[in-house]
Amino acid sequence: MTNASEVLSSIQSAFPGAVLDSRVESDRRLWATIDSKKILDVCKHLSTKLNFDHYSGAAGVDWIARKEMEVVEIMASHGTHQVVAMLKVKTPRENPSVKSLTGLYWNANWYEREIWEMFGINFEGHPELWPLLLSDELMGAWPWRKDYKGYPDLTTGERAVKISTPEGYTEYHIPPTPAEVEAGTVVVERPKYPTLREREEKEIKSDSEMIMHLGPQHAMVPGPFLLDVLVEGERVHKAFLDLGYIHKGIEKIMENRSWLQGITYTDRMCYVASLSNNECYCGAVEKILGLEVPLRAQYIRVILEELSRIQSHLIGTGEFLTLIAGVGYAPWQYMIIDRENIISLIESVTGARLTHTFVRFGGVRNDLPAGFADQCKKVLPYMKSRTEEFIELFAQDPIYHKRMDGVGIIRPDDAKRMGVSGPPLRATGVAYDMRKEDPILVYPELDFKVVTGTKGDSADRIDVRLREMLESIHIIEQCLDRIPEGPIRTEVKVPKKVPAGEAYYRVEDPRGEMGMYVISDGGDKPYRVKVRGPFYATFQTLTPLLEGTYIADAVAIAGSMDGCPSEADR
Amino acid sequence: MLKRKMIKNFGWPLKTAMRETEVTRLYPEVMMELPENERGIHELDATTCIGCASCARVCPNSCIEMVHFKFGNPLKNKKMQFPQIDFGRCMFCGLCVDECPVECLKMGKKVVMAGWERKDIVKSPDFLATKRFTAKEVADLEAEAKRVAAEKAVAAAAKKASAAKEAPAKEGAAKKPAKEGAAANGPAKKAAAEAKPKEGGAA
Ligand code: SF4
Ligand code: SF4
């Protein structure tokens, strides 16, 4: 099996002088600074020779004191080996520009677009440098640079000038103050790019085609995003996505909050997966601090994360059923009733229903309450029989299968290439699960299978989710048997200031691979937090997936992905 | 075949409907049962709060403000400052509870806090305090606090005075601060002297 030092020596021997700086953190983590001229070659080498077929994302970092910016490419493999290579490319802060990896990895597109709009780092060779999350007003302000001062300020309301348009509408114009212009927070010059509408209209080839909006407010989605489809009759010719409707800038907010306060923000990225988000952030910080989590706390974390996976899958599946309506409403109600049991279980430990803020650096907030195991022993067998019933119901319903079979098929190769993770990837038959690939906590000691599908269509994705719930129940039962007595927090005092360092930590979110890249500069706040969310990656595949389908299937496909725009936008 | 399976599936909701118990919550007539760990409205033990403002500093939403409140312990909380929480901003994360060094802030099972105006949900220590002293206890404690303060001031003055005496024996560099200290002590001594008779009168 390949390990990090072998990967490093392979790069060094293939490209002498390309690695400017390197650190082998463990067998599974390689940090290397690559010469910006060679990055494309190095990546090509990694993907062709060393099986790095999973481009997991990219992060931008603004090192204002060093007067340079950094793009960190996160590369991994789909199960051939477990090394995650964090390749850094440096570029000067004046006119930052690096080579785009879109030619090598299809899914680099969105990650690079995001870095471009947030940091203003140009990607040479990127075909579509258009805004993704930000609105047009903020383009060119490069809000995630460290010298960004905020927009708009508190006097905006007073400065607003009322303008009546010829059509009878009222608009407001907010002239910038001279100080703002000087500080660079107000965009004086905007980069040139086509708007979404221009992009859409360019694609209309004949009179029989038209654009149809699904969203931003649509019954199809649990959160707002705009899905425009170019249709001819019933056929979708092309799909366009516009997100950023609930872009909260959580990564930037976390830079301005203390380490501890950051936990509360990870909850709010996706409320049905808040425990795994907590885990991901705390795990990364624990890695920098070098904290050991006591065994009991590890078990508690696993129990709760698996419970939260069950409730997330229940809501995901239930919601999907309402989307395809027809067969749907009754099971949705039943799933919500069942989910209530799980939520109550979680609530009895954390004290909150959805936003738990439960995991702490080096432990957890509360111990399991008395009688928790008994309660679990009541609820879990019930959940198990219910889930089995659900699986049977889905399997035997001919209407459902007529509707769902063969809809939105992703082939395994495509899924890997597009960077999908979680149930949509496993439904194609690729057994890729962070709990096995990058094991954390006590997962290596537990016995569970990675559930996979065979066809990769919408029906399979739902089936994988339902069967995963059974695995989760199995995991929790083992944990309850094995959980030892002991402290729930590390005895080491967690310092307010985290020593300088960086870490990348991955967990298996209910939706797939959730990774957080956390950098500390030794202060009491994170220097940078990059969230690599699972749905962001799945989201990106929606546009190619919808091409050539029927309008009616668009909803079934999008719904089967179990989307969470809130986490994609962050 | 097809039909039979379909009928079986349609039968399922019927079957479950017979089996299920009531799920609708009868709020507000009947409040659901909340677990022991519930993170609801904060409960302040005003008798032990030391007014350190740790809770206010750690709050991610800055919803805690330290305000004056009468029925606390002046011995421990010299300035009588207690947390006031703006529940319009609070997200019930519980960080303030974890951070409290004397564990006087808890979160309880009360969750109802609606009001007609924004200011109605800014809850003062008076609302939050589940444990507090009575006016008489506070007066006694205040007297005690004054006595202790006075004693401390006297002790400090004595110490400073002795330090000042020793100072000349030491080197020149040490002289200056010692003298300054003695000078600063002057008013404190006076205050202590003033405080003493007053306290005696109260007693
Ligand atoms: S619970 Fe959280 S948000 Fe509310 S006052 Fe405490 S620290 Fe602030
Ligand atoms: S409640 Fe606790 S943390 Fe807040 S001021 Fe009082 S003693 Fe300090």
mmCIF file of C-alpha atoms in Angstrom, chain A residues 54-198:
data_model
loop_
_atom_site.group_PDB
_atom_site.id
_atom_site.type_symbol
_atom_site.label_atom_id
_atom_site.label_comp_id
_atom_site.label_asym_id
_atom_site.label_seq_id
_atom_site.Cartn_x
_atom_site.Cartn_y
_atom_site.Cartn_z
ATOM 1 C CA HIS A 54 -10.239 11.842 -6.382
ATOM 2 C CA TYR A 55 -9.879 15.587 -6.591
ATOM 3 C CA SER A 56 -11.356 16.503 -3.264
ATOM 4 C CA GLY A 57 -11.317 20.266 -3.471
ATOM 5 C CA ALA A 58 -9.175 23.331 -3.203
ATOM 6 C CA ALA A 59 -8.752 26.066 -0.650
ATOM 7 C CA GLY A 60 -7.432 29.572 -0.996
ATOM 8 C CA VAL A 61 -5.391 31.155 1.756
ATOM 9 C CA ASP A 62 -4.358 34.779 1.968
ATOM 10 C CA TRP A 63 -0.981 35.107 3.683
ATOM 11 C CA ILE A 64 -1.050 38.856 3.930
ATOM 12 C CA ALA A 65 2.076 39.150 6.084
ATOM 13 C CA ARG A 66 4.109 37.115 3.605
ATOM 14 C CA LYS A 67 2.563 39.074 0.728
ATOM 15 C CA GLU A 68 1.497 35.922 -1.023
ATOM 16 C CA MET A 69 -1.538 33.794 -1.601
ATOM 17 C CA GLU A 70 -1.772 30.091 -1.579
ATOM 18 C CA VAL A 71 -4.018 27.602 -3.301
ATOM 19 C CA VAL A 72 -4.134 24.250 -1.575
ATOM 20 C CA GLU A 73 -5.215 21.372 -3.778
ATOM 21 C CA ILE A 74 -6.622 18.439 -1.850
ATOM 22 C CA MET A 75 -6.058 15.151 -3.646
ATOM 23 C CA ALA A 76 -7.035 11.665 -2.612
ATOM 24 C CA SER A 77 -7.792 8.293 -4.070
ATOM 25 C CA HIS A 78 -10.971 6.282 -4.304
ATOM 26 C CA GLY A 79 -9.842 3.437 -2.144
ATOM 27 C CA THR A 80 -6.614 2.412 -3.906
ATOM 28 C CA HIS A 81 -4.625 3.988 -1.112
ATOM 29 C CA GLN A 82 -5.445 6.286 1.773
ATOM 30 C CA VAL A 83 -3.021 9.139 1.234
ATOM 31 C CA VAL A 84 -4.428 12.641 1.105
ATOM 32 C CA ALA A 85 -1.989 14.969 -0.590
ATOM 33 C CA MET A 86 -2.306 18.647 0.260
ATOM 34 C CA LEU A 87 -0.438 20.394 -2.516
ATOM 35 C CA LYS A 88 0.193 24.089 -2.039
ATOM 36 C CA VAL A 89 0.863 26.490 -4.823
ATOM 37 C CA LYS A 90 2.109 29.956 -3.978
ATOM 38 C CA THR A 91 1.446 33.093 -5.924
ATOM 39 C CA PRO A 92 2.319 36.728 -5.214
ATOM 40 C CA ARG A 93 -0.421 38.860 -3.710
ATOM 41 C CA GLU A 94 -0.161 41.404 -6.506
ATOM 42 C CA ASN A 95 -1.889 39.859 -9.503
ATOM 43 C CA PRO A 96 -2.280 36.388 -8.033
ATOM 44 C CA SER A 97 -2.600 33.741 -10.671
ATOM 45 C CA VAL A 98 -2.144 29.987 -10.746
ATOM 46 C CA LYS A 99 -2.752 27.276 -13.284
ATOM 47 C CA SER A 100 -6.204 25.787 -13.418
ATOM 48 C CA LEU A 101 -6.679 22.074 -12.902
ATOM 49 C CA THR A 102 -10.003 22.003 -14.742
ATOM 50 C CA GLY A 103 -8.346 20.257 -17.679
ATOM 51 C CA LEU A 104 -7.349 17.371 -15.429
ATOM 52 C CA TYR A 105 -10.204 17.193 -12.999
ATOM 53 C CA TRP A 106 -13.684 18.098 -14.126
ATOM 54 C CA ASN A 107 -14.868 19.023 -10.639
ATOM 55 C CA ALA A 108 -12.077 21.544 -10.047
ATOM 56 C CA ASN A 109 -14.380 23.984 -11.821
ATOM 57 C CA TRP A 110 -16.461 25.120 -8.850
ATOM 58 C CA TYR A 111 -13.679 25.052 -6.300
ATOM 59 C CA GLU A 112 -11.560 27.320 -8.453
ATOM 60 C CA ARG A 113 -14.450 29.604 -9.238
ATOM 61 C CA GLU A 114 -15.078 30.015 -5.548
ATOM 62 C CA ILE A 115 -11.457 30.825 -4.828
ATOM 63 C CA TRP A 116 -11.456 33.313 -7.676
ATOM 64 C CA GLU A 117 -14.503 35.205 -6.472
ATOM 65 C CA MET A 118 -13.448 35.167 -2.827
ATOM 66 C CA PHE A 119 -9.738 35.881 -3.136
ATOM 67 C CA GLY A 120 -9.341 37.225 -6.634
ATOM 68 C CA ILE A 121 -6.839 34.535 -7.556
ATOM 69 C CA ASN A 122 -6.941 34.089 -11.303
ATOM 70 C CA PHE A 123 -6.940 30.566 -12.689
ATOM 71 C CA GLU A 124 -5.178 30.376 -16.014
ATOM 72 C CA GLY A 125 -7.089 28.200 -18.403
ATOM 73 C CA HIS A 126 -10.319 28.074 -16.416
ATOM 74 C CA PRO A 127 -13.188 28.088 -18.920
ATOM 75 C CA GLU A 128 -15.853 29.700 -16.744
ATOM 76 C CA LEU A 129 -14.510 32.208 -14.249
ATOM 77 C CA TRP A 130 -17.947 33.464 -13.269
ATOM 78 C CA PRO A 131 -19.302 34.209 -9.838
ATOM 79 C CA LEU A 132 -20.708 31.218 -8.035
ATOM 80 C CA LEU A 133 -21.726 32.204 -4.524
ATOM 81 C CA LEU A 134 -21.404 35.977 -4.452
ATOM 82 C CA SER A 135 -23.847 38.475 -5.813
ATOM 83 C CA ASP A 136 -22.772 40.833 -8.552
ATOM 84 C CA GLU A 137 -22.358 43.782 -6.169
ATOM 85 C CA LEU A 138 -19.606 42.020 -4.281
ATOM 86 C CA MET A 139 -17.684 40.822 -7.293
ATOM 87 C CA GLY A 140 -14.256 42.344 -7.307
ATOM 88 C CA ALA A 141 -14.321 43.156 -3.623
ATOM 89 C CA TRP A 142 -12.543 39.836 -2.892
ATOM 90 C CA PRO A 143 -14.175 39.510 0.505
ATOM 91 C CA TRP A 144 -12.080 36.710 1.950
ATOM 92 C CA ARG A 145 -8.819 38.517 1.628
ATOM 93 C CA LYS A 146 -7.485 39.475 4.997
ATOM 94 C CA ASP A 147 -7.557 43.203 4.255
ATOM 95 C CA TYR A 148 -11.247 43.243 3.385
ATOM 96 C CA LYS A 149 -13.045 45.641 5.671
ATOM 97 C CA GLY A 150 -16.695 44.709 5.329
ATOM 98 C CA TYR A 151 -19.582 45.709 3.138
ATOM 99 C CA PRO A 152 -21.859 47.533 3.491
ATOM 100 C CA ASP A 153 -21.299 49.649 6.564
ATOM 101 C CA LEU A 154 -23.822 51.025 9.033
ATOM 102 C CA THR A 155 -24.344 54.360 7.279
ATOM 103 C CA THR A 156 -25.535 52.728 4.085
ATOM 104 C CA GLY A 157 -29.180 53.445 4.849
ATOM 105 C CA GLU A 158 -28.547 57.136 5.334
ATOM 106 C CA ARG A 159 -26.605 57.441 2.141
ATOM 107 C CA ALA A 160 -29.156 55.684 -0.040
ATOM 108 C CA VAL A 161 -30.432 57.768 -2.929
ATOM 109 C CA LYS A 162 -33.923 57.055 -4.199
ATOM 110 C CA ILE A 163 -34.319 56.721 -7.931
ATOM 111 C CA SER A 164 -37.605 56.274 -9.780
ATOM 112 C CA THR A 165 -37.232 54.246 -12.931
ATOM 113 C CA PRO A 166 -39.234 55.021 -16.079
ATOM 114 C CA GLU A 167 -41.193 51.809 -15.528
ATOM 115 C CA GLY A 168 -42.461 53.130 -12.264
ATOM 116 C CA TYR A 169 -40.248 51.143 -9.916
ATOM 117 C CA THR A 170 -38.243 52.606 -7.101
ATOM 118 C CA GLU A 171 -34.590 51.738 -6.850
ATOM 119 C CA TYR A 172 -31.940 52.760 -4.413
ATOM 120 C CA HIS A 173 -28.414 53.669 -5.206
ATOM 121 C CA ILE A 174 -25.855 53.693 -2.451
ATOM 122 C CA PRO A 175 -22.878 55.858 -3.290
ATOM 123 C CA PRO A 176 -19.674 54.757 -1.584
ATOM 124 C CA THR A 177 -17.912 57.052 0.825
ATOM 125 C CA PRO A 178 -14.455 58.236 -0.201
ATOM 126 C CA ALA A 179 -13.013 56.279 2.730
ATOM 127 C CA GLU A 180 -14.593 53.107 1.448
ATOM 128 C CA VAL A 181 -13.257 53.609 -2.013
ATOM 129 C CA GLU A 182 -9.823 54.139 -0.548
ATOM 130 C CA ALA A 183 -10.032 51.096 1.697
ATOM 131 C CA GLY A 184 -10.965 49.026 -1.302
ATOM 132 C CA THR A 185 -14.158 47.614 0.103
ATOM 133 C CA VAL A 186 -16.300 49.120 -2.574
ATOM 134 C CA VAL A 187 -15.751 47.735 -5.946
ATOM 135 C CA VAL A 188 -14.579 50.378 -8.303
ATOM 136 C CA GLU A 189 -13.749 48.035 -11.098
ATOM 137 C CA ARG A 190 -15.549 44.776 -11.632
ATOM 138 C CA PRO A 191 -14.175 41.850 -13.549
ATOM 139 C CA LYS A 192 -15.915 41.163 -16.816
ATOM 140 C CA TYR A 193 -18.093 38.108 -17.052
ATOM 141 C CA PRO A 194 -21.401 37.151 -18.639
ATOM 142 C CA THR A 195 -24.399 37.173 -16.303
ATOM 143 C CA LEU A 196 -26.408 34.033 -15.730
ATOM 144 C CA ARG A 197 -29.105 35.303 -18.023
ATOM 145 C CA GLU A 198 -26.679 35.997 -20.838
#
